[in-house]
XYZ file of C-alpha atoms in Angstrom:
542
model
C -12.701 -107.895 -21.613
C -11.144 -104.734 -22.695
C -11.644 -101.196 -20.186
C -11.583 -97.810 -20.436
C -9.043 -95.731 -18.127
C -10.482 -92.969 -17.175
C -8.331 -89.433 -17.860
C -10.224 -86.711 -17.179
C -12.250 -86.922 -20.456
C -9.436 -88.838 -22.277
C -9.750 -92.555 -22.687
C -7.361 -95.212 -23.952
C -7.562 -99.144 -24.065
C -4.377 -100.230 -22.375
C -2.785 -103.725 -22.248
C -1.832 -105.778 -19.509
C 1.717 -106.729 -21.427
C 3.940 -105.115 -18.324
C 7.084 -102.880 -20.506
C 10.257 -102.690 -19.257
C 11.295 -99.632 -20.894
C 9.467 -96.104 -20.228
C 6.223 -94.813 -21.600
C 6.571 -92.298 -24.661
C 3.864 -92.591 -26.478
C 1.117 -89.840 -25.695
C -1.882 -90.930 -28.652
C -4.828 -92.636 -27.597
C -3.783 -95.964 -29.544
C -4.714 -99.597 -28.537
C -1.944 -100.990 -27.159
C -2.546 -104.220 -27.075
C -5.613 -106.934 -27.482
C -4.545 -109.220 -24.787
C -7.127 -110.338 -22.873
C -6.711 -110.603 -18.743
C -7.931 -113.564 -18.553
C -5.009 -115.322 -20.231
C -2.536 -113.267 -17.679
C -2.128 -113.378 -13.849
C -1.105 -117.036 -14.349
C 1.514 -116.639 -12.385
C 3.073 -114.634 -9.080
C 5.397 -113.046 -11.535
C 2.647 -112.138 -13.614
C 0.716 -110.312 -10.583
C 4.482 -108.484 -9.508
C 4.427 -107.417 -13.635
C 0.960 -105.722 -13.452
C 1.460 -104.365 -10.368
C 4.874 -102.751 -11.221
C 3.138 -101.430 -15.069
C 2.319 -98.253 -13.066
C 5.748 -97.985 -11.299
C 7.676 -98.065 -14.275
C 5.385 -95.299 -16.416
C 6.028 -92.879 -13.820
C 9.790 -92.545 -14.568
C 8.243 -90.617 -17.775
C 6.854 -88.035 -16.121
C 8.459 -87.377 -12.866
C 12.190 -88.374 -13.500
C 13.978 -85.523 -15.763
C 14.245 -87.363 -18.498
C 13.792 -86.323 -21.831
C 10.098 -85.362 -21.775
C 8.362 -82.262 -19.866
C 6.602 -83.731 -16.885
C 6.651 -82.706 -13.363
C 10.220 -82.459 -12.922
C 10.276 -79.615 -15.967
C 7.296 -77.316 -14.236
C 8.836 -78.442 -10.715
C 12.299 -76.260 -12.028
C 11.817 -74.021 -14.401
C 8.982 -71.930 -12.799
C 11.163 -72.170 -9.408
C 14.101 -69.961 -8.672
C 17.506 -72.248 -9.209
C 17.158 -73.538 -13.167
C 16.435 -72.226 -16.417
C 15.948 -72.802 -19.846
C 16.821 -69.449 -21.438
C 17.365 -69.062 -25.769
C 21.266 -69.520 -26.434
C 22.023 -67.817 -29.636
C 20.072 -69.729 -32.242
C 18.752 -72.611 -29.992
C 16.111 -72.724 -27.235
C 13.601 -70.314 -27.816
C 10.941 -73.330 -28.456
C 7.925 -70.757 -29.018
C 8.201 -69.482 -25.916
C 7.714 -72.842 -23.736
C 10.604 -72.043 -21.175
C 10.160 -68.101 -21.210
C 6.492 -68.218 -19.890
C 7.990 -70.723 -16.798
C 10.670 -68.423 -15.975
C 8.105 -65.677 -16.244
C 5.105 -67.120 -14.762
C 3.291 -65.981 -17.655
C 1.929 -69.652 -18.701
C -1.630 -69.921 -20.391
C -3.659 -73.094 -20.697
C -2.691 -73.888 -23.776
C 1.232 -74.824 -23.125
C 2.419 -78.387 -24.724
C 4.649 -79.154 -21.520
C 1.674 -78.594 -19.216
C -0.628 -80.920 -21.833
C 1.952 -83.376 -21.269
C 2.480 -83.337 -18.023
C -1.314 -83.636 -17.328
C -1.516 -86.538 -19.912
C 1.452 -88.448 -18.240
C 0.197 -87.964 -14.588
C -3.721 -88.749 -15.714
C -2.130 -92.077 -17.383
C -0.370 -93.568 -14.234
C -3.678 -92.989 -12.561
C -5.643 -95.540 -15.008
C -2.407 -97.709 -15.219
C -3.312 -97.965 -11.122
C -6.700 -98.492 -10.915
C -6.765 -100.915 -13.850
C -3.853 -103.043 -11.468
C -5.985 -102.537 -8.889
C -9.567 -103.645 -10.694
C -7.579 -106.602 -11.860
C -5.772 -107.388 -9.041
C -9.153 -107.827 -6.964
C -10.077 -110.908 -8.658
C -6.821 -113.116 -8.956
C -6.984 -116.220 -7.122
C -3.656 -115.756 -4.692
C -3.665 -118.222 -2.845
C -3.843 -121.076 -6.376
C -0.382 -118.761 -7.458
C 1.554 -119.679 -3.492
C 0.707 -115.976 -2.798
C 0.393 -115.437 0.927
C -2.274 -112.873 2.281
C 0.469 -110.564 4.127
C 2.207 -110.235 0.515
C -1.220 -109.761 -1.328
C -2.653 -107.406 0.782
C 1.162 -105.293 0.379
C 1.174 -105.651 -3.295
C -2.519 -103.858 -3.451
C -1.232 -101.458 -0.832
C 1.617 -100.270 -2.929
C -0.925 -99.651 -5.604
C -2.921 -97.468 -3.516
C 0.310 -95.334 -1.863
C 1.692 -95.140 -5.768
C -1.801 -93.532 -6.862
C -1.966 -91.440 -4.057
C 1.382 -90.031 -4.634
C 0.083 -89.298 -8.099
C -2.692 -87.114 -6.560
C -0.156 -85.634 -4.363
C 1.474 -84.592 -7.422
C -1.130 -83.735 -9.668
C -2.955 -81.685 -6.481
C 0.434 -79.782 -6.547
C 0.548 -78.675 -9.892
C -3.287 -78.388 -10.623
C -5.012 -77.972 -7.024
C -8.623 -78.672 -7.898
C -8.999 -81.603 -10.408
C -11.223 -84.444 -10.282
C -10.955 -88.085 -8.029
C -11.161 -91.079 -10.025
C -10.897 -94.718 -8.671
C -12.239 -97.322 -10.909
C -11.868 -98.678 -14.271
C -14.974 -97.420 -16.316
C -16.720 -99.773 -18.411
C -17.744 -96.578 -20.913
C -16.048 -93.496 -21.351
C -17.029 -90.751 -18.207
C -16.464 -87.035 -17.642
C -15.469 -86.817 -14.215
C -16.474 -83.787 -12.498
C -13.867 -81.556 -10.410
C -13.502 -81.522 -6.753
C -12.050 -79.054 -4.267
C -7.988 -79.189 -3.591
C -9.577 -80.117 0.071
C -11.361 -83.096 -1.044
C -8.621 -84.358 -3.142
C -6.186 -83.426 0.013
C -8.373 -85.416 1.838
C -8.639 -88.165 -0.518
C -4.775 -88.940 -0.614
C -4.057 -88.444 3.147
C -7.199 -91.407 3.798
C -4.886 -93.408 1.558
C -1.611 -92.686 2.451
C -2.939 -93.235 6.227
C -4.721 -96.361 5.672
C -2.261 -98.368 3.451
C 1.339 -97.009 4.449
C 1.477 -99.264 7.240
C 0.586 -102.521 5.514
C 3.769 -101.877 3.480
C 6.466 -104.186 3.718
C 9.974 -102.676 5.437
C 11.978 -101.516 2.746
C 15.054 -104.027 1.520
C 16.683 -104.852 -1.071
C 14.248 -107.184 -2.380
C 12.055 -104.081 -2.903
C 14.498 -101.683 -4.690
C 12.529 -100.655 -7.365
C 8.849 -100.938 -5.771
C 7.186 -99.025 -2.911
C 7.921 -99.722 0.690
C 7.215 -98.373 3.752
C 9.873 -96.285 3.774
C 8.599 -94.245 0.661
C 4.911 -94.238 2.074
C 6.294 -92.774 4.983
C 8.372 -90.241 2.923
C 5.157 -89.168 1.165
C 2.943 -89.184 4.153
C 5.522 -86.554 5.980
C 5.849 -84.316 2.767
C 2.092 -84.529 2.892
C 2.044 -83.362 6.248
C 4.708 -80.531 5.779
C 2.671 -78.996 3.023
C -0.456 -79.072 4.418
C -1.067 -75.786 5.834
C -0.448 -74.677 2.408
C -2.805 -77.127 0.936
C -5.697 -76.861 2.734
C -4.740 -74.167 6.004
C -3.991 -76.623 8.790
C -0.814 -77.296 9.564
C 0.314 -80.535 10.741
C 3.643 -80.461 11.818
C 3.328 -82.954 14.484
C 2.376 -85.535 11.805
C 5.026 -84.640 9.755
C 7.612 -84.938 12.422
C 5.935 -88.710 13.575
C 5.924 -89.721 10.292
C 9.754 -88.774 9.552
C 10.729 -90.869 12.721
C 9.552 -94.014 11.493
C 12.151 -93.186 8.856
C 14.950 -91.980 11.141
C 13.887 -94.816 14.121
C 14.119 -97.507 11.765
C 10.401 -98.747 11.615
C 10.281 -98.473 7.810
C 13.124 -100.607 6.641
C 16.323 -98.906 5.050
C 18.599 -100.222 2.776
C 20.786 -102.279 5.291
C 18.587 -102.320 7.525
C 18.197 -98.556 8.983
C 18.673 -95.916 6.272
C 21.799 -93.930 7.253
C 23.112 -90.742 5.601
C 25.477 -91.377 3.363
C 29.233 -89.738 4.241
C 30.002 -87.991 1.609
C 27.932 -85.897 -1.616
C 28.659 -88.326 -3.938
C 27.786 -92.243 -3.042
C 23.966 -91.268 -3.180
C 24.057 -90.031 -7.058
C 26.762 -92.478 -7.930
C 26.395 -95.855 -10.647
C 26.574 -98.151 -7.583
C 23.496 -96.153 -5.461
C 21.433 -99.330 -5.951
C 23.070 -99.987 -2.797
C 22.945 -96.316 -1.306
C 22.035 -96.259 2.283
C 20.854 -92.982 2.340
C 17.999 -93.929 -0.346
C 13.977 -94.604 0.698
C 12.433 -94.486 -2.740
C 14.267 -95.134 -6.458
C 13.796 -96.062 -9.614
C 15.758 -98.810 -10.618
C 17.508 -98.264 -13.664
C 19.950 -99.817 -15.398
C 22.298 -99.451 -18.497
C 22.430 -103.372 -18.682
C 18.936 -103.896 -18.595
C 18.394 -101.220 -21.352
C 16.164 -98.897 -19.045
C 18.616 -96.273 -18.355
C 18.282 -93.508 -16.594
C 18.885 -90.421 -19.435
C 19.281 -87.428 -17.745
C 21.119 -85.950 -21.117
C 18.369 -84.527 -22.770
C 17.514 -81.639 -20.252
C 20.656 -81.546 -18.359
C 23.460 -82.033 -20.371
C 25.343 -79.771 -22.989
C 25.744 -80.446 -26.733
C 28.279 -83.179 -27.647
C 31.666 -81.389 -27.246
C 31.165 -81.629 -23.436
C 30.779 -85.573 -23.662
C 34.963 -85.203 -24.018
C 34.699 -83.692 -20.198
C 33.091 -86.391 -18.949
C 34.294 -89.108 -20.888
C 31.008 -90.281 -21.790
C 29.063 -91.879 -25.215
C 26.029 -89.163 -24.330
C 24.951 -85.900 -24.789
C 22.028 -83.449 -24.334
C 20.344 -80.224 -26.004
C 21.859 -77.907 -23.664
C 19.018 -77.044 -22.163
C 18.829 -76.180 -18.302
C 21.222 -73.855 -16.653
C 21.333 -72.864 -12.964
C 20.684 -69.137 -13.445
C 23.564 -66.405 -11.508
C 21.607 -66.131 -8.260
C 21.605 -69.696 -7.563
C 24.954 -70.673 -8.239
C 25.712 -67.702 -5.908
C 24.274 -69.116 -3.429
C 27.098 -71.417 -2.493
C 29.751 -70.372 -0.262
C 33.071 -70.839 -2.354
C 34.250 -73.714 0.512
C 30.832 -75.527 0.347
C 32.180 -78.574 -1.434
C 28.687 -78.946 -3.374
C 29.924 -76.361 -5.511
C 32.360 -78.309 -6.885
C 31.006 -81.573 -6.760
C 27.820 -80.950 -8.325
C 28.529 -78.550 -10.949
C 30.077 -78.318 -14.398
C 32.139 -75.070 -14.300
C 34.766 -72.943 -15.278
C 37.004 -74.268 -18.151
C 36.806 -77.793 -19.854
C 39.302 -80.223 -20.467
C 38.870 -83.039 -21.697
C 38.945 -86.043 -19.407
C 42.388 -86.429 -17.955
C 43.849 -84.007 -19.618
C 45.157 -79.919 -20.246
C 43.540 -80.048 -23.653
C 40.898 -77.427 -23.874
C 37.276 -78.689 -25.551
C 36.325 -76.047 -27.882
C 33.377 -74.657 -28.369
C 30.316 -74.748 -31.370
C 28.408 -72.110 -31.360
C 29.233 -68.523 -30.274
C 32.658 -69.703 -28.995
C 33.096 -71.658 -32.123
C 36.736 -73.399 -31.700
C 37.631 -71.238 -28.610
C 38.092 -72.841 -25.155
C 35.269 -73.873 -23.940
C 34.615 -71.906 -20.187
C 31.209 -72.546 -18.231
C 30.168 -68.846 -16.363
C 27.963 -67.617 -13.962
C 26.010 -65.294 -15.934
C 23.890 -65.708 -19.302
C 24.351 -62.653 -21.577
C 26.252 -62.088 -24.747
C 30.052 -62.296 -23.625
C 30.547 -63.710 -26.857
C 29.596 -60.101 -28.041
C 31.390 -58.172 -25.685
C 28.873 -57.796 -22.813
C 30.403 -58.929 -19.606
C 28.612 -56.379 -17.235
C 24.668 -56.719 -17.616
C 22.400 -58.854 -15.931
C 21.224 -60.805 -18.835
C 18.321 -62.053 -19.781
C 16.307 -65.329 -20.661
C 16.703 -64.489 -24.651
C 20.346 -63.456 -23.827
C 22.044 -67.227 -23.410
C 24.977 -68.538 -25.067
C 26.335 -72.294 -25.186
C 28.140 -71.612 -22.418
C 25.787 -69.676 -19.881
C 25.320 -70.951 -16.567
C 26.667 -74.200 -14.686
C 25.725 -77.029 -15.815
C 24.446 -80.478 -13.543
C 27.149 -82.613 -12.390
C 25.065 -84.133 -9.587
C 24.701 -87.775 -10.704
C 27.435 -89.594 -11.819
C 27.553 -91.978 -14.806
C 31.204 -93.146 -14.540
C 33.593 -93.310 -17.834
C 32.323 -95.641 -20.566
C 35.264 -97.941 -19.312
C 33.272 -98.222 -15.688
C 31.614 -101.804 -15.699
C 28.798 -100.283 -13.993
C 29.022 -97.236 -16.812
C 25.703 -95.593 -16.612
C 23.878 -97.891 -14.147
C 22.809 -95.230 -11.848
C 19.024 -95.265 -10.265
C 16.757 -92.284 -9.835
C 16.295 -91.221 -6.215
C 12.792 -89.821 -5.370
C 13.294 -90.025 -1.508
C 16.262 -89.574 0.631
C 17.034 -89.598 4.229
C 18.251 -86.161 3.712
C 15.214 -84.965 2.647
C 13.288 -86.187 5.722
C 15.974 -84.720 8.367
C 14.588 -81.309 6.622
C 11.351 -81.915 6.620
C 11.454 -82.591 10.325
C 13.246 -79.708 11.336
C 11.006 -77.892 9.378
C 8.551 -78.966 11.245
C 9.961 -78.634 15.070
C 10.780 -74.796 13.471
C 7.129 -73.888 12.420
C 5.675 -75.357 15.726
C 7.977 -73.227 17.694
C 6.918 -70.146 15.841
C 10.282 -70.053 13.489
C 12.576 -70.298 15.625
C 15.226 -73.413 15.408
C 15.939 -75.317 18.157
C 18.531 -77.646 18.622
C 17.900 -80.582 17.680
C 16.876 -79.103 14.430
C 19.771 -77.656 14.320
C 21.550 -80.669 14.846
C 19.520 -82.688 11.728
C 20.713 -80.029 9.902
C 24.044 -79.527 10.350
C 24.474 -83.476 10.514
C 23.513 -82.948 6.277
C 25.142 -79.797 5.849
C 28.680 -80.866 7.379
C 29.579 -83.226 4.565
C 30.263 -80.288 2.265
C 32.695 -78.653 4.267
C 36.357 -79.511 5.259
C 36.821 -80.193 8.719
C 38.734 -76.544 8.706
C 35.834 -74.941 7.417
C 33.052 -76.492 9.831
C 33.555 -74.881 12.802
C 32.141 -71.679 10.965
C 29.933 -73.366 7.898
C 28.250 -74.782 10.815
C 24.343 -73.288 12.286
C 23.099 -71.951 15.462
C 19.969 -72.105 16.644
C 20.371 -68.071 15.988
C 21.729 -68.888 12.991
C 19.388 -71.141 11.286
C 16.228 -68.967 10.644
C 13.524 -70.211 8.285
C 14.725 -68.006 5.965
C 18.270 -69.875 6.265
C 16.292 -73.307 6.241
C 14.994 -72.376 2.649
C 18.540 -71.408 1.373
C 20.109 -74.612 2.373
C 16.646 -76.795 0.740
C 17.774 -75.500 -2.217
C 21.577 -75.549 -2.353
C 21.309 -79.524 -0.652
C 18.206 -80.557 -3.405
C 19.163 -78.729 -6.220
C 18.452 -80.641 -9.764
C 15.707 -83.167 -7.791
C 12.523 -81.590 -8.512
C 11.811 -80.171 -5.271
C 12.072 -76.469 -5.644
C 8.941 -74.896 -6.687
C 6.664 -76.796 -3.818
C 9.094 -75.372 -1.194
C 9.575 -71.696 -2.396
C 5.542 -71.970 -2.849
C 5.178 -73.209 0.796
C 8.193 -70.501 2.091
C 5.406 -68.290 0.615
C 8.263 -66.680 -2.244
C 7.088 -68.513 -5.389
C 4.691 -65.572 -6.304
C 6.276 -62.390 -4.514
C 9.832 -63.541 -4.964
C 12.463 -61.806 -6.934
C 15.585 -63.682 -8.397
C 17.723 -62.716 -11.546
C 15.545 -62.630 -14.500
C 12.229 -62.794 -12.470
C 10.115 -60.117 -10.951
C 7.335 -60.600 -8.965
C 3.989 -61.653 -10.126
C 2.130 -61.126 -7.157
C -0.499 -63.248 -8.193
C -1.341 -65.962 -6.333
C -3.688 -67.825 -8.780
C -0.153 -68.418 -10.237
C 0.423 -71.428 -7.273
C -1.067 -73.312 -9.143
C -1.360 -74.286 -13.283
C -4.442 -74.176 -15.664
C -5.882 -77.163 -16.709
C -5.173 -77.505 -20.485
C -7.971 -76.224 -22.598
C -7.661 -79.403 -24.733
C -8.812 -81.026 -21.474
C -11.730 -79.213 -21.092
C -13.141 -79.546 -24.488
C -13.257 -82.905 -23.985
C -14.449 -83.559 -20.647
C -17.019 -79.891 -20.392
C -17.137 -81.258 -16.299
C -13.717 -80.012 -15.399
C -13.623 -77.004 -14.257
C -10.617 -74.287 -14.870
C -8.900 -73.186 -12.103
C -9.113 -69.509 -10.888
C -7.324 -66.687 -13.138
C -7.200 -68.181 -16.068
């Protein structure tokens, strides 16, 4: 029996054949006439179709080399860029109208994005259709693991909403596999807030603790992660706050009740273990994808982080990238020059190349001249060293450059074999603080100053702490929002907090003024969309 998957108006016959590599391929194509009855023979079978879902996501939410979340999570945020370099970049316009918040509804990287998300969401409820009528117990499937296999399905889609509800606010709820195409009407951001908290709420806890086993898959520790991000974001979603969820749900993190990677997740001692090629093991991690080099699904960060190939010689790597994003002036200021994060997770300053005093040269406006990273993007090249720049002012060398995740030399046996971390422990010591902060009217006290600075010390020497560290006078909300983004940089978070911090739309930073606009929160549904499926309705302003 072949089904539909319902996208919002788009359809597409998809085929139970579970891919190891990512999902690339955005035309409504059969992909397959196997039929499900001659699958789910087996409990590796069920873990295959199950996991289908899992593994398309890296293609829209990991930054990777296509324009998903991650790219509209960035670039419309206040820490990255895409700006033109000389002849390269400008891309019609794509990366100016982010910066700019001057997006339309007919933007490629928001099609894709929509087309991605809407994708994982049939993926999910086809899994979960099929799922309903295997025979578990004839494949030596117990009930506990059954019923936690169908509940990661239903935490994955709901984080899907979660992210979709982000970017698009009011779109439609779909749940089943259609038998004929439908045009699915859409609902309220309330309803679909609703929707995925129900979910969240219901299945987190039949989870299984997170282990080893289930690197790669969703335990309880990522429901839980989702659940308190949820809960942190809510007043902004739907004008209740619910910091008192948030904060219960980021103790069963902290406490232990959710599993961790050894047993309780711990944060890691240092910036680098968690982004290194051995973080499989990182105990700091609550949600990853598990790529791998070896198992030819690696994780390519090159295309939108990485310069052109003369840089590979820094690194001593066999990749490259299109020298795309750049951390624009104001956020690379941002770091103290003693906050070790500067150093670690940066590309800056003159290159060498690896090991050496040998300059790498440059290409392009620095054309067989030392090749020096800077803090500014305007035409030095030309002789301007004093203006603020501009988005259509780059050159190959604007901006620092990620350095967050490490790859390792090509020599490293485990060259390249880093995962993709969605949630870390990090993450949820913020979010709780966060929380403690907003329900005592903004003001820190100290035990959120102590999850804090318990993050915050491993960038500084021991010399350095005694005055890097905060105060409950010193760590305003204000504060709070600085250090998000100097600890997260480069991990998609940005845009959802400055939007929540109430600065995505009123904010000012280098090349951006103010919009003031707040239909802006939130992006237009593609026009293609609509003309397909006359039900959806476009969000306000636009």
């Amino acid at each position: 029996m072949k089904r539909y998957l319902n996208k919002m108006g788009r359809t597409v016959l998809v085929s139970l054949v579970v891919l190891i590599g990512g999902c690339t391929n955005l035309d409504e194509n059969l992909y397959s006439e196997l039929e499900k009855d001659s699958f789910y023979n087996s409990r590796l079978e069920v873990l295959q179709a199950s996991l289908r879902p899992f593994t398309h996501m890296q293609a829209w939410l990991a930054p990777t080399g296509q324009t998903g979340y991650f790219y509209h999570a960035e670039l419309s945020a206040d820490q990255l860029a895409w700006p033109q370099k000389g002849r390269h970049g400008y891309d019609g316009g794509d990366h100016f109208r982010q910066h700019y918040h001057t997006w339309t509804d007919n933007e490629n990287p928001t099609r894709t994005a929509w087309i991605l998300m809407w994708t994982g969401v049939g993926y999910i409820n086809s899994a979960i259709a099929d799922l309903s009528e295997v025979d578990y117990v004839a494949l030596d499937i117990s009930e506990e693991e059954m019923a936690a296999i169908v509940a990661e399905l239903h935490v994955l889609r709901a984080f899907h909403y979660m992210k979709i509800m982000e970017l698009w606010g009011n779109v439609p709820i779909s749940t089943e596999v259609a038998e004929e195409p439908t045009n699915l009407p859409t609902q309220p951001r309330e309803e679909v807030f609703e929707f995925i908290r129900t979910e969240l709420e219901t299945y987190v806890p039949q989870l299984l603790p997170y282990s080893e086993e289930l690197v790669g898959r969703v335990s309880a520790s990522a429901g839980y992660a989702m659940l308190a991000e949820l809960y942190l974001n809510a007043e902004y979603f739907v004008g209740t706050p619910m910091w008192d969820e948030c904060i219960a749900a980021c103790d069963k993190i902290i406490n232990g009740e959710a599993g961790g990677l050894g047993g309780t997740p711990k944060l890691a001692p240092d910036l680098t273990t968690t982004f290194s090629n051995t973080n499989q093991h990182a105990t700091e991690s609550l949600f990853q994808f598990a790529f791998s080099r070896q198992g030819g699904f690696v994780f390519d960060w090159g295309a939108h982080l990485m310069g052109y190939s003369n840089i590979s010689e820094a690194l001593d790597v066999g990749y490259s990238g299109n020298n795309a994003m750049v951390v624009i002036p104001t956020a690379f200021d941002a770091y103290a020059e003693n906050d070790h994060r500067k150093s670690e997770w940066f590309l800056f300053g003159p290159q060498y190349k690896y090991g050496t005093d040998e300059p790498i040269l440059g290409t392009e406006e620095w054309n067989e001249r030392p090749f020096i990273y800077v803090n500014s993007i305007r035409r030095e090249s030309e002789g301007d060293v004093t203006s603020e720049g501009s988005m259509a002012e780059g050159e190959e060398n604007s901006g620092a450059r990620f350095n967050k995740y490490k790859s390792g030399r090509v020599s490293d046996p485990n060259y390249r074999e880093n995962h993709y971390i969605m949630y870390r422990l990090t993450e949820i010591y913020f979010n709780k603080a966060e929380a403690i902060m907003r329900r005592n009217g903004g003001t820190a006290t100290q035990e959120a100053v102590d999850l804090i600075n318990a993050c915050r010390e491993r960038a500084f020497a021991p010399e350095d702490w005694p005055e890097a560290r905060y105060t409950t006078a010193t760590l305003t909300l204000d504060e709070l929002l600085a250090e998000r983004g100097r600890e997260f940089i480069f991990e998609g978070k940005r845009r959802t907090d400055i939007i929540r911090f109430g600065k995505f739309t009123n904010g000012t930073w280098w090349d951006h003024e103010p919009t003031n606009d707040p239909n802006r929160e939130i992006y237009p549904i593609p026009y293609t969309q609509i003309a397909i499926n006359p039900n959806l309705e476009q969000n306000p302003g636009y």
